[in-house]
């Protein structure tokens, strides 16, 4: 733990240079925080009235609790997410830019106003209605980073359809299993995507996914590149042909506060991804309030989050959070290094971005390219620079702060999860002193606690280490796992009864700052993307030659962690090439899950009851062969020197 403390940069508090922050002192943060914990119902009730438009007001703020997993917020309330994101602003300020699309090829940006967004979303919503989709139906969205992806989210929300966005880096098989699990009737996609100068064959991937998938009635295809792609009428429909048939206004379908807004699949400790379900009002409130305070959103800001819309960060902080606040949000189609490692800085200078939000893996990559790529670009518009997805190492933090932020920006290291819906630990830019590598303190209304992992005993006071839990319900917490409430309870609420379990290790230092240590379960984070060891293992085992597989996360300077796999082969499969197994993982999950190394061995270290001892494999790969720990339960100790030899020779 570093003990360096950086105070809020004085520029942020100088009204001649920056707009006055909403929360401009640590005392103010503490006062509001304490009120929010003392009387959460008063706090959230007031915020819900101020930040959201209700077609029918709520009477009850909260019912249920963590004990029984029956949390419900604002239960009599009725509202519509797309009305809240678009109509309110389109009525007041139709010409304000809602979305700036920064296309893959530099120099091709496009601006969409709130007025235009209302028209596009309405046209698509009317199209979806004409296809027979009804409130509660699920729609799969498999799209590149184009404004039409946002239009698709919001058109679903306009009709009370539940969107299930699948990251466009997932393979056909991964897409298929998500479509089947959610019984999606429609897939919205594009002909092709572009990223870093390369083409992604989106429609072809969808076609393969739909082989043998009977729930899907239609595929709506947006023309992004115009290349010739396979098209099978009457199932497939062109976006441009359908939308022009429909009028540019569609009345919003008013839904109950607790009706689902979307599902999003995420990896856990077991092989099967979970469809995390978010409820409309609570999720929207979490997105709106955390966006406003964490990024200190002000009227004329241009905000840029570099995540992909296929992950929760893209949902909450490219689309819902900014649009609920009437902000201008940048949708970035490219990569940090295309065409050069100056791309982010060119985009910041061109659009005068005031808040930049990205991931440690991108920060480490750009730091490695060197400061020359940053220098010479006018970054003076930036006030707040954010990080999300995994712990940020202090060296990368300092580089971000000094070289990108010129010590004049607040760094917000925001900790949260798909399941939390919105940020739960973060500094506030005008208020919180920063320690590089620490996500600092809880957001309003969030009461974190540190538990001793084995006993579940709550560790009070400072200077403690354990697992991170949250003690009270908050509006944007996931309500269930799609069609599997039992799994929701077992994963999050039954592990430590009465608490929400995050799955992360944590320390609270002598000043009360929180330090996330990373996952304590079998989840690996590669460039901030969550992968489960079990999921990759089952992909490997699905290859005809593989008998057994054990997957571990290994430290990687750039991506945080990378995937290493140990496999044993079936008899007579000795000639199997490792590259074939890598290909198998790419095929079953997607390219981003591909193991960096695969070791073929005659056996794996197993306990006498047959459990694979992954901790032993982790020690062998990290070279700590003199610290293998207790091996007394190992069935066959002679495998250890064999494995050490294989790893050393690779
Ligand atoms: C938003 C998002 C969640 C997991 C989470 C934790 C890690 C996210 C972090 C962080 C340290 C941060 N994580 N933000 N760890 N510091 N600021 O990434 O959601 O994809 O569900 O991942 O990511 O391990 O449990 P998701």
XYZ file of C-alpha atoms and ligand atoms in Angstrom:
676
model
C 0.000 0.000 0.000
C 1.431 3.324 -1.013
C 0.930 6.092 1.487
C 1.261 8.943 -0.954
C -1.708 11.266 -0.664
C -2.651 13.724 -3.388
C -5.039 16.480 -2.415
C -7.754 17.663 -4.796
C -5.912 19.748 -7.445
C -6.355 23.432 -6.571
C -7.418 24.166 -10.161
C -10.635 22.232 -9.633
C -11.599 24.475 -6.743
C -10.655 27.729 -8.512
C -13.851 29.173 -9.920
C -11.919 31.247 -12.475
C -10.663 28.011 -14.039
C -13.293 25.336 -13.449
C -17.005 25.192 -12.668
C -17.669 24.811 -8.950
C -17.788 21.078 -8.110
C -21.092 19.734 -6.728
C -19.233 18.449 -3.681
C -16.297 20.733 -2.996
C -14.903 19.551 0.316
C -14.304 16.281 2.099
C -16.424 17.518 5.005
C -19.352 17.990 2.656
C -18.898 14.473 1.289
C -18.797 13.062 4.810
C -21.879 14.968 5.911
C -23.992 13.782 2.966
C -22.561 10.274 3.248
C -23.478 10.028 6.902
C -27.000 11.269 6.240
C -27.390 8.730 3.426
C -26.439 5.879 5.750
C -28.433 7.094 8.730
C -31.645 7.455 6.786
C -31.285 5.710 3.412
C -34.991 5.939 2.659
C -35.010 9.724 3.032
C -31.831 10.035 0.981
C -32.826 7.768 -1.906
C -36.428 8.966 -1.934
C -35.292 12.570 -2.371
C -32.734 11.673 -5.046
C -35.247 9.568 -6.959
C -37.637 12.505 -7.126
C -34.955 14.948 -8.174
C -33.092 12.882 -10.736
C -35.849 10.904 -12.455
C -39.136 11.728 -14.116
C -41.987 9.600 -12.786
C -45.166 9.039 -14.756
C -46.662 7.795 -11.537
C -44.982 8.650 -8.242
C -43.798 5.978 -5.820
C -45.019 5.734 -2.254
C -42.645 3.211 -0.745
C -38.897 3.761 -1.053
C -37.615 0.311 -0.102
C -39.036 -3.034 0.830
C -37.280 -6.339 1.381
C -33.648 -6.845 2.204
C -30.431 -8.754 1.674
C -31.463 -11.567 3.990
C -34.216 -12.851 1.702
C -33.112 -11.407 -1.648
C -36.464 -9.671 -2.086
C -35.266 -6.089 -2.428
C -37.659 -3.725 -4.251
C -37.218 0.024 -4.653
C -39.945 2.603 -5.364
C -42.424 -0.208 -5.914
C -45.589 1.705 -6.847
C -43.653 4.054 -9.111
C -44.018 4.025 -12.890
C -41.644 5.498 -15.438
C -39.883 4.901 -18.727
C -36.114 4.720 -19.129
C -35.971 6.126 -22.646
C -38.248 9.032 -21.698
C -35.859 9.808 -18.863
C -32.797 9.542 -21.092
C -34.147 11.395 -24.129
C -37.550 13.113 -24.081
C -36.878 15.296 -21.033
C -33.823 16.781 -22.751
C -35.255 16.731 -26.283
C -38.172 18.837 -25.037
C -36.017 21.360 -23.203
C -33.006 21.478 -25.479
C -33.494 19.521 -28.741
C -30.310 20.804 -30.382
C -27.973 19.786 -27.611
C -25.573 17.057 -28.756
C -26.341 13.760 -27.053
C -23.798 11.500 -28.743
C -20.528 12.223 -30.500
C -19.468 9.201 -32.486
C -15.725 9.028 -32.972
C -15.401 6.487 -35.764
C -12.578 4.001 -36.139
C -10.941 6.031 -38.914
C -9.857 9.411 -37.538
C -11.644 12.449 -38.912
C -15.018 10.765 -39.212
C -16.952 11.948 -36.222
C -20.717 12.327 -36.178
C -22.901 14.316 -33.786
C -26.422 13.321 -32.833
C -28.648 15.746 -30.958
C -31.259 14.845 -28.372
C -33.926 15.783 -30.915
C -32.460 13.441 -33.518
C -31.994 10.698 -30.967
C -35.685 10.856 -30.101
C -36.561 10.422 -33.779
C -34.238 7.479 -34.365
C -35.191 5.703 -31.167
C -38.876 6.210 -31.957
C -38.493 4.852 -35.498
C -36.743 1.777 -34.214
C -39.251 1.334 -31.385
C -42.116 1.495 -33.901
C -40.284 -1.076 -36.033
C -39.894 -3.412 -33.069
C -43.566 -2.983 -32.241
C -44.525 -3.850 -35.818
C -42.492 -7.042 -35.502
C -44.781 -8.060 -32.677
C -42.410 -7.542 -29.762
C -44.115 -6.882 -26.450
C -43.174 -5.615 -23.029
C -41.042 -8.181 -21.203
C -39.675 -9.857 -24.364
C -35.896 -10.030 -24.529
C -33.873 -8.706 -27.443
C -30.243 -9.631 -28.109
C -28.026 -6.754 -29.235
C -24.744 -7.725 -30.891
C -23.333 -4.518 -32.273
C -20.133 -2.619 -32.857
C -19.488 0.746 -31.212
C -21.811 2.847 -33.335
C -24.597 5.231 -32.278
C -27.191 2.747 -33.533
C -26.173 0.501 -30.646
C -27.327 3.205 -28.233
C -30.464 3.651 -30.345
C -31.113 -0.090 -29.974
C -30.747 -0.017 -26.173
C -33.106 2.925 -25.896
C -35.704 1.623 -28.350
C -35.979 -1.554 -26.291
C -36.304 0.518 -23.134
C -38.977 2.653 -24.819
C -41.205 -0.419 -25.214
C -40.328 -2.143 -21.959
C -38.385 -4.811 -23.863
C -35.469 -6.291 -21.953
C -32.183 -5.835 -23.774
C -29.483 -8.434 -23.518
C -26.345 -6.967 -25.003
C -23.611 -9.385 -25.974
C -20.103 -7.913 -26.353
C -19.218 -8.078 -30.048
C -15.939 -9.836 -29.227
C -17.815 -12.963 -28.140
C -17.839 -15.918 -30.525
C -20.892 -17.427 -32.252
C -21.127 -20.144 -29.632
C -21.036 -17.697 -26.739
C -23.656 -15.550 -28.469
C -25.862 -18.585 -29.128
C -25.853 -19.718 -25.510
C -26.838 -16.215 -24.367
C -29.635 -15.995 -26.935
C -30.961 -19.375 -25.841
C -30.701 -18.669 -22.113
C -32.635 -15.408 -22.508
C -35.066 -16.800 -25.140
C -34.433 -13.712 -27.275
C -36.846 -13.321 -30.162
C -34.900 -10.701 -32.043
C -31.221 -10.036 -32.664
C -30.127 -6.512 -33.569
C -26.761 -6.419 -35.306
C -24.715 -4.793 -38.087
C -23.286 -6.100 -41.351
C -19.741 -5.638 -40.107
C -17.801 -3.755 -37.481
C -14.532 -1.856 -37.722
C -11.967 -1.667 -34.980
C -8.335 -0.665 -35.183
C -8.495 -0.768 -38.992
C -9.717 -4.353 -38.976
C -13.067 -5.737 -40.036
C -15.227 -7.756 -37.653
C -17.662 -10.044 -39.444
C -20.560 -9.369 -37.134
C -23.418 -10.642 -39.307
C -21.595 -13.845 -40.211
C -21.016 -14.536 -36.515
C -24.723 -14.010 -35.845
C -25.651 -16.397 -38.672
C -23.537 -19.170 -37.190
C -24.932 -18.453 -33.729
C -28.476 -18.863 -35.014
C -27.947 -22.304 -36.529
C -30.237 -24.524 -34.530
C -31.580 -21.654 -32.436
C -35.346 -21.660 -32.711
C -36.431 -18.721 -30.528
C -35.195 -16.014 -32.887
C -37.792 -14.797 -35.367
C -35.928 -11.868 -36.894
C -32.479 -10.363 -37.293
C -32.384 -6.619 -37.834
C -29.194 -5.595 -39.605
C -27.745 -2.108 -39.588
C -25.560 -1.325 -42.602
C -22.256 -0.098 -41.162
C -19.679 -0.883 -43.861
C -21.907 -1.754 -46.824
C -19.937 -4.901 -47.682
C -21.796 -7.814 -49.179
C -22.977 -10.050 -46.309
C -25.150 -13.177 -46.222
C -28.803 -12.205 -45.888
C -31.694 -14.586 -45.546
C -35.163 -13.112 -45.977
C -37.727 -13.210 -44.427
C -35.794 -13.732 -41.183
C -33.283 -10.967 -41.875
C -34.399 -7.360 -42.225
C -32.412 -4.267 -43.130
C -32.526 -1.553 -40.483
C -32.687 1.286 -43.048
C -35.534 -0.326 -44.999
C -37.627 -1.022 -41.915
C -37.072 2.253 -40.083
C -38.083 4.425 -43.007
C -41.534 2.828 -42.902
C -42.168 4.181 -39.401
C -42.930 7.546 -37.925
C -40.357 9.346 -35.782
C -42.431 9.471 -32.639
C -43.338 6.523 -30.474
C -45.056 6.995 -27.132
C -43.094 5.424 -24.293
C -44.485 2.307 -22.642
C -44.725 3.161 -18.972
C -43.360 0.363 -16.804
C -43.237 -0.432 -13.124
C -40.149 0.638 -11.169
C -39.194 -2.986 -10.591
C -39.755 -4.212 -14.166
C -36.474 -5.416 -15.669
C -34.586 -2.940 -17.845
C -31.924 -5.321 -19.080
C -29.921 -8.433 -18.536
C -26.218 -8.677 -18.957
C -24.279 -11.914 -18.820
C -21.238 -12.075 -16.629
C -18.763 -14.753 -15.633
C -18.708 -16.257 -12.192
C -17.065 -19.191 -10.495
C -18.871 -21.814 -12.509
C -18.824 -22.557 -16.207
C -22.147 -21.040 -17.148
C -22.397 -17.241 -17.416
C -25.142 -15.595 -15.354
C -27.752 -13.260 -16.825
C -27.648 -10.479 -14.249
C -31.017 -8.692 -14.145
C -31.338 -4.959 -13.448
C -34.606 -3.301 -12.440
C -35.640 -0.110 -14.213
C -35.947 2.627 -11.587
C -33.218 1.576 -9.186
C -30.699 1.051 -11.947
C -31.505 4.408 -13.533
C -31.187 6.189 -10.215
C -27.799 4.579 -9.531
C -26.560 5.471 -13.012
C -27.808 9.074 -12.792
C -26.517 9.928 -9.338
C -23.098 8.273 -9.623
C -22.517 9.887 -13.014
C -23.424 13.311 -11.645
C -21.149 13.174 -8.597
C -18.288 10.862 -9.578
C -17.637 12.752 -12.801
C -18.867 16.030 -11.325
C -20.995 16.505 -14.404
C -21.617 20.136 -15.405
C -23.854 21.488 -18.136
C -21.253 22.162 -20.852
C -19.101 19.104 -20.340
C -18.134 16.666 -23.062
C -17.707 13.318 -21.412
C -15.810 10.372 -22.930
C -15.882 6.801 -21.662
C -13.655 4.508 -23.728
C -15.281 1.211 -22.679
C -17.337 -1.006 -24.965
C -21.127 -0.879 -24.780
C -21.056 -4.690 -24.453
C -19.852 -4.445 -20.843
C -21.576 -2.904 -17.845
C -19.291 0.155 -17.979
C -20.617 0.922 -21.441
C -24.228 0.447 -20.292
C -24.003 2.687 -17.247
C -21.354 5.232 -18.193
C -21.575 5.595 -21.974
C -25.329 5.411 -22.299
C -27.612 5.566 -19.264
C -25.664 7.743 -16.780
C -24.694 10.504 -19.221
C -28.023 10.603 -21.082
C -30.053 10.687 -17.858
C -28.100 13.821 -16.969
C -28.618 15.363 -20.419
C -24.876 15.171 -21.097
C -22.906 14.894 -24.330
C -21.330 11.437 -24.410
C -18.559 10.276 -26.744
C -18.904 6.840 -28.309
C -15.426 5.726 -29.369
C -15.240 3.001 -31.978
C -11.493 2.565 -32.148
C -8.596 1.503 -29.909
C -6.100 3.565 -27.885
C -3.361 2.779 -30.422
C -5.080 3.206 -33.771
C -3.669 4.617 -35.953
C -1.075 5.637 -33.341
C -0.740 5.719 -29.571
C -1.827 9.385 -29.675
C -5.402 8.526 -30.569
C -6.977 9.206 -27.160
C -5.189 12.545 -26.911
C -6.223 13.597 -30.388
C -9.819 12.769 -29.529
C -9.645 14.639 -26.197
C -8.218 17.726 -27.927
C -10.608 17.604 -30.858
C -13.803 17.259 -28.851
C -12.510 19.159 -25.786
C -13.330 16.244 -23.538
C -13.734 17.226 -19.889
C -13.936 13.745 -18.312
C -12.039 10.756 -19.684
C -12.881 7.304 -18.319
C -10.786 4.284 -19.265
C -9.208 1.101 -17.889
C -5.837 0.388 -16.252
C -4.861 -1.899 -19.122
C -5.135 1.006 -21.601
C -3.277 3.322 -19.219
C -0.427 0.802 -18.835
C -0.258 0.280 -22.584
C -0.054 4.005 -23.328
C 2.493 4.540 -20.567
C 4.655 1.901 -22.195
C 4.543 3.787 -25.518
C 6.076 6.801 -23.770
C 5.241 10.411 -23.002
C 5.979 11.733 -26.482
C 2.645 10.427 -27.695
C 0.854 12.482 -25.062
C 2.888 15.682 -25.333
C 1.919 18.245 -27.910
C -1.800 17.559 -27.560
C -3.961 20.123 -25.860
C -5.432 18.257 -22.908
C -6.352 21.394 -20.970
C -10.092 20.661 -21.286
C -9.748 17.629 -18.975
C -10.842 18.045 -15.345
C -11.430 14.470 -14.283
C -9.767 11.267 -15.433
C -11.185 7.928 -14.382
C -10.143 4.307 -14.133
C -12.264 1.171 -13.904
C -12.184 -2.585 -14.300
C -9.329 -3.785 -12.127
C -6.930 -2.476 -9.516
C -4.662 0.214 -10.957
C -1.044 -0.109 -9.905
C 0.401 3.079 -8.312
C 2.975 3.532 -11.126
C 0.255 3.614 -13.776
C -1.868 5.865 -11.539
C 0.985 8.377 -11.115
C 1.639 8.402 -14.856
C -2.022 9.035 -15.583
C -2.124 11.799 -12.973
C 1.130 13.521 -14.005
C 1.431 13.027 -17.735
C -2.211 12.937 -18.814
C -3.671 15.030 -15.991
C -0.641 17.357 -15.567
C -1.409 17.206 -11.819
C -4.407 19.409 -12.583
C -7.066 16.702 -12.797
C -8.671 14.523 -10.180
C -8.214 10.812 -10.767
C -11.298 8.778 -9.939
C -10.467 5.099 -9.393
C -13.989 3.725 -9.464
C -14.740 0.288 -8.060
C -17.964 -1.483 -8.979
C -19.349 -4.546 -10.785
C -21.932 -5.704 -13.312
C -24.015 -6.715 -10.301
C -23.724 -3.405 -8.443
C -25.017 -1.583 -11.533
C -23.180 1.606 -10.676
C -20.073 2.809 -8.843
C -19.845 1.823 -5.160
C -16.358 2.986 -4.108
C -14.754 6.108 -5.566
C -13.197 9.437 -4.770
C -15.334 12.488 -5.576
C -13.296 14.855 -7.749
C -13.748 18.076 -5.762
C -13.657 16.487 -2.350
C -11.667 13.317 -1.769
C -7.904 13.121 -1.182
C -6.451 10.436 -3.463
C -4.060 7.598 -2.743
C -2.691 6.024 -5.946
C -4.135 2.519 -6.224
C -6.980 3.002 -3.753
C -10.626 3.387 -4.748
C -10.784 5.460 -1.509
C -14.288 5.676 0.041
C -17.870 4.520 -0.481
C -20.350 6.384 -2.630
C -23.422 7.856 -0.938
C -25.764 5.229 0.430
C -23.232 2.375 0.233
C -22.111 0.786 3.481
C -19.125 -1.468 2.821
C -17.668 -3.872 5.365
C -14.624 -6.100 5.575
C -15.242 -9.675 6.692
C -12.820 -12.341 7.739
C -13.162 -14.775 4.830
C -13.377 -18.040 6.785
C -15.586 -17.016 9.678
C -17.609 -14.181 8.168
C -16.798 -12.094 11.210
C -16.982 -8.368 10.551
C -13.620 -6.694 11.034
C -14.136 -3.336 12.648
C -11.746 -0.409 12.635
C -8.828 0.314 10.369
C -5.814 -1.678 9.253
C -7.836 -4.779 8.367
C -7.763 -7.232 5.448
C -10.535 -9.534 4.325
C -13.314 -9.842 1.781
C -15.496 -6.949 0.662
C -19.223 -7.026 1.355
C -21.965 -4.411 1.347
C -24.231 -4.229 4.360
C -27.375 -2.636 2.997
C -29.379 -2.723 -0.240
C -28.849 0.087 -2.762
C -31.136 0.968 -5.686
C -28.970 -0.247 -8.589
C -28.104 -3.659 -7.159
C -28.969 -6.598 -9.428
C -32.305 -8.131 -8.464
C -31.789 -11.687 -9.661
C -30.056 -13.981 -12.124
C -32.327 -14.538 -15.115
C -34.475 -17.600 -14.474
C -32.188 -18.636 -11.643
C -32.906 -16.817 -8.402
C -31.397 -19.681 -6.475
C -28.036 -19.021 -8.087
C -28.361 -15.312 -7.286
C -28.896 -16.118 -3.632
C -26.054 -18.603 -3.494
C -23.552 -16.386 -5.269
C -24.229 -13.057 -3.611
C -26.492 -13.255 -0.590
C -26.085 -16.655 1.020
C -22.278 -16.626 1.224
C -22.371 -14.315 4.260
C -25.969 -14.114 5.439
C -27.289 -10.554 5.588
C -24.543 -9.141 3.364
C -24.000 -8.710 -0.376
C -20.755 -10.531 -1.241
C -18.629 -8.904 -3.967
C -16.150 -11.739 -4.532
C -13.239 -9.320 -4.066
C -10.527 -9.200 -1.452
C -10.010 -5.818 0.201
C -7.914 -3.926 2.709
C -8.949 -0.894 4.782
C -5.808 1.022 5.676
C -4.988 3.075 8.768
C -6.753 6.108 7.264
C -9.868 4.145 6.354
C -9.100 4.049 2.605
C -10.257 0.914 0.750
C -7.812 -1.045 -1.428
C -9.268 -3.701 -3.723
C -6.992 -6.728 -3.910
C -8.749 -8.600 -6.737
C -11.029 -11.599 -6.945
C -11.022 -14.268 -4.294
C -13.027 -16.694 -6.456
C -12.146 -18.401 -9.721
C -12.609 -15.302 -11.814
C -9.734 -14.006 -13.930
C -9.558 -10.438 -15.159
C -7.830 -9.986 -18.511
C -7.680 -6.313 -19.488
C -10.560 -5.840 -17.080
C -12.716 -8.451 -18.848
C -14.142 -10.972 -16.462
C -13.543 -14.609 -17.334
C -14.178 -17.690 -15.283
C -11.581 -20.435 -15.089
C -14.385 -22.999 -15.288
C -15.718 -21.463 -18.494
C -12.333 -21.643 -20.229
C -11.742 -25.154 -18.914
C -15.019 -26.366 -20.330
C -14.132 -24.761 -23.679
C -10.837 -26.676 -23.697
C -12.459 -29.942 -22.706
C -14.913 -29.584 -25.561
C -11.948 -30.169 -27.899
C -11.860 -33.810 -28.945
C -8.251 -34.367 -27.812
C -8.437 -32.868 -24.349
C -9.058 -35.062 -21.326
C -8.666 -32.535 -18.513
C -7.892 -28.862 -18.217
C -6.919 -26.510 -15.418
C -6.887 -22.783 -16.010
C -5.199 -20.155 -13.881
C -4.799 -16.363 -13.976
C -1.161 -15.246 -14.156
C 0.157 -11.735 -13.516
C 0.740 -9.753 -16.705
C 2.290 -6.287 -16.758
C -0.009 -5.063 -19.476
C -3.330 -6.835 -19.144
C -3.286 -7.267 -15.351
C -3.737 -10.997 -15.684
C -3.487 -13.437 -18.553
C -4.764 -16.979 -18.985
C -2.508 -20.025 -18.665
C -3.922 -23.518 -19.132
C -2.679 -26.980 -18.271
C -4.164 -29.822 -20.311
C -3.913 -33.561 -20.343
C -4.746 -35.311 -23.585
C -6.830 -38.353 -24.333
C -4.918 -41.520 -25.297
C -3.443 -41.406 -28.821
C -3.855 -37.625 -29.109
C -0.165 -36.887 -28.498
C 0.197 -35.074 -31.805
C -2.338 -32.376 -30.888
C -1.017 -28.911 -31.564
C -1.365 -26.295 -28.817
C -2.505 -23.689 -31.360
C -5.558 -25.841 -32.057
C -6.520 -25.644 -28.396
C -6.099 -21.869 -28.361
C -8.359 -21.750 -31.382
C -10.929 -23.815 -29.529
C -11.180 -21.213 -26.754
C -11.452 -18.413 -29.307
C -14.253 -20.338 -30.964
C -16.232 -21.213 -27.854
C -15.834 -17.924 -25.936
C -14.060 -15.322 -28.022
C -10.592 -14.071 -28.935
C -10.164 -12.102 -25.714
C -10.303 -15.311 -23.639
C -7.494 -17.062 -25.549
C -4.841 -18.590 -23.265
C -1.432 -16.961 -23.565
C 0.170 -20.305 -22.748
C -1.002 -23.897 -22.789
C 1.105 -26.613 -21.176
C 0.467 -30.217 -22.131
C 1.222 -32.644 -19.366
C 0.604 -36.282 -18.515
C -1.327 -35.426 -15.350
C -2.479 -32.525 -13.192
C -1.874 -32.026 -9.477
C -4.954 -33.426 -7.785
C -6.097 -34.101 -4.287
C -6.956 -37.652 -3.376
C -10.584 -36.765 -3.836
C -9.781 -35.642 -7.378
C -9.870 -31.855 -7.031
C -7.364 -29.987 -9.152
C -5.010 -27.928 -6.990
C -4.822 -24.742 -9.000
C -2.903 -22.903 -6.295
C 0.012 -25.314 -6.894
C -0.086 -24.543 -10.618
C -0.097 -20.813 -9.855
C 3.030 -21.152 -7.715
C 4.808 -23.211 -10.366
C 4.090 -20.672 -13.094
C 5.160 -17.728 -10.941
C 8.450 -19.533 -10.212
C 7.739 -19.843 -6.484
C 8.506 -23.547 -6.500
C 9.933 -23.418 -2.990
C 6.579 -22.136 -1.672
C 4.146 -24.741 -2.937
C 2.453 -24.911 0.443
C 0.767 -27.919 1.972
C 1.039 -30.839 -0.447
C -0.131 -33.508 1.957
C -3.437 -33.991 0.172
C -1.784 -34.424 -3.223
C -2.567 -37.798 -4.754
C 0.628 -38.187 -6.781
C 3.517 -35.922 -5.698
C 5.732 -37.156 -8.545
C 3.815 -34.944 -10.983
C 5.237 -31.767 -9.388
C 8.817 -31.953 -10.769
C 7.380 -32.946 -14.156
C 5.185 -29.823 -14.221
C 8.029 -27.566 -13.045
C 10.132 -28.898 -15.888
C 7.406 -28.343 -18.496
C 6.826 -24.754 -17.346
C 10.534 -23.927 -17.203
C 11.148 -25.293 -20.688
C 8.231 -23.479 -22.262
C -17.253 -2.274 -13.673
C -16.693 -3.622 -13.952
C -16.125 -6.409 -11.757
C -14.812 -6.764 -11.111
C -14.790 -6.470 -9.638
C -13.301 -6.248 -9.400
C -12.839 -5.553 -10.661
C -13.660 -3.213 -11.179
C -12.213 -1.997 -10.087
C -11.918 -3.355 -9.859
C -10.169 -2.759 -8.483
C -11.371 -1.007 -9.462
N -12.829 -4.079 -10.562
N -13.291 -1.948 -10.908
N -10.899 -3.737 -9.060
N -10.372 -1.447 -8.664
N -11.556 0.305 -9.641
O -15.512 -3.753 -14.241
O -17.571 -4.666 -13.841
O -16.855 -6.454 -15.494
O -18.491 -6.927 -13.622
O -16.064 -6.577 -13.169
O -13.767 -5.955 -11.667
O -12.649 -7.473 -9.277
O -15.324 -7.541 -8.896
P -17.299 -6.210 -14.092
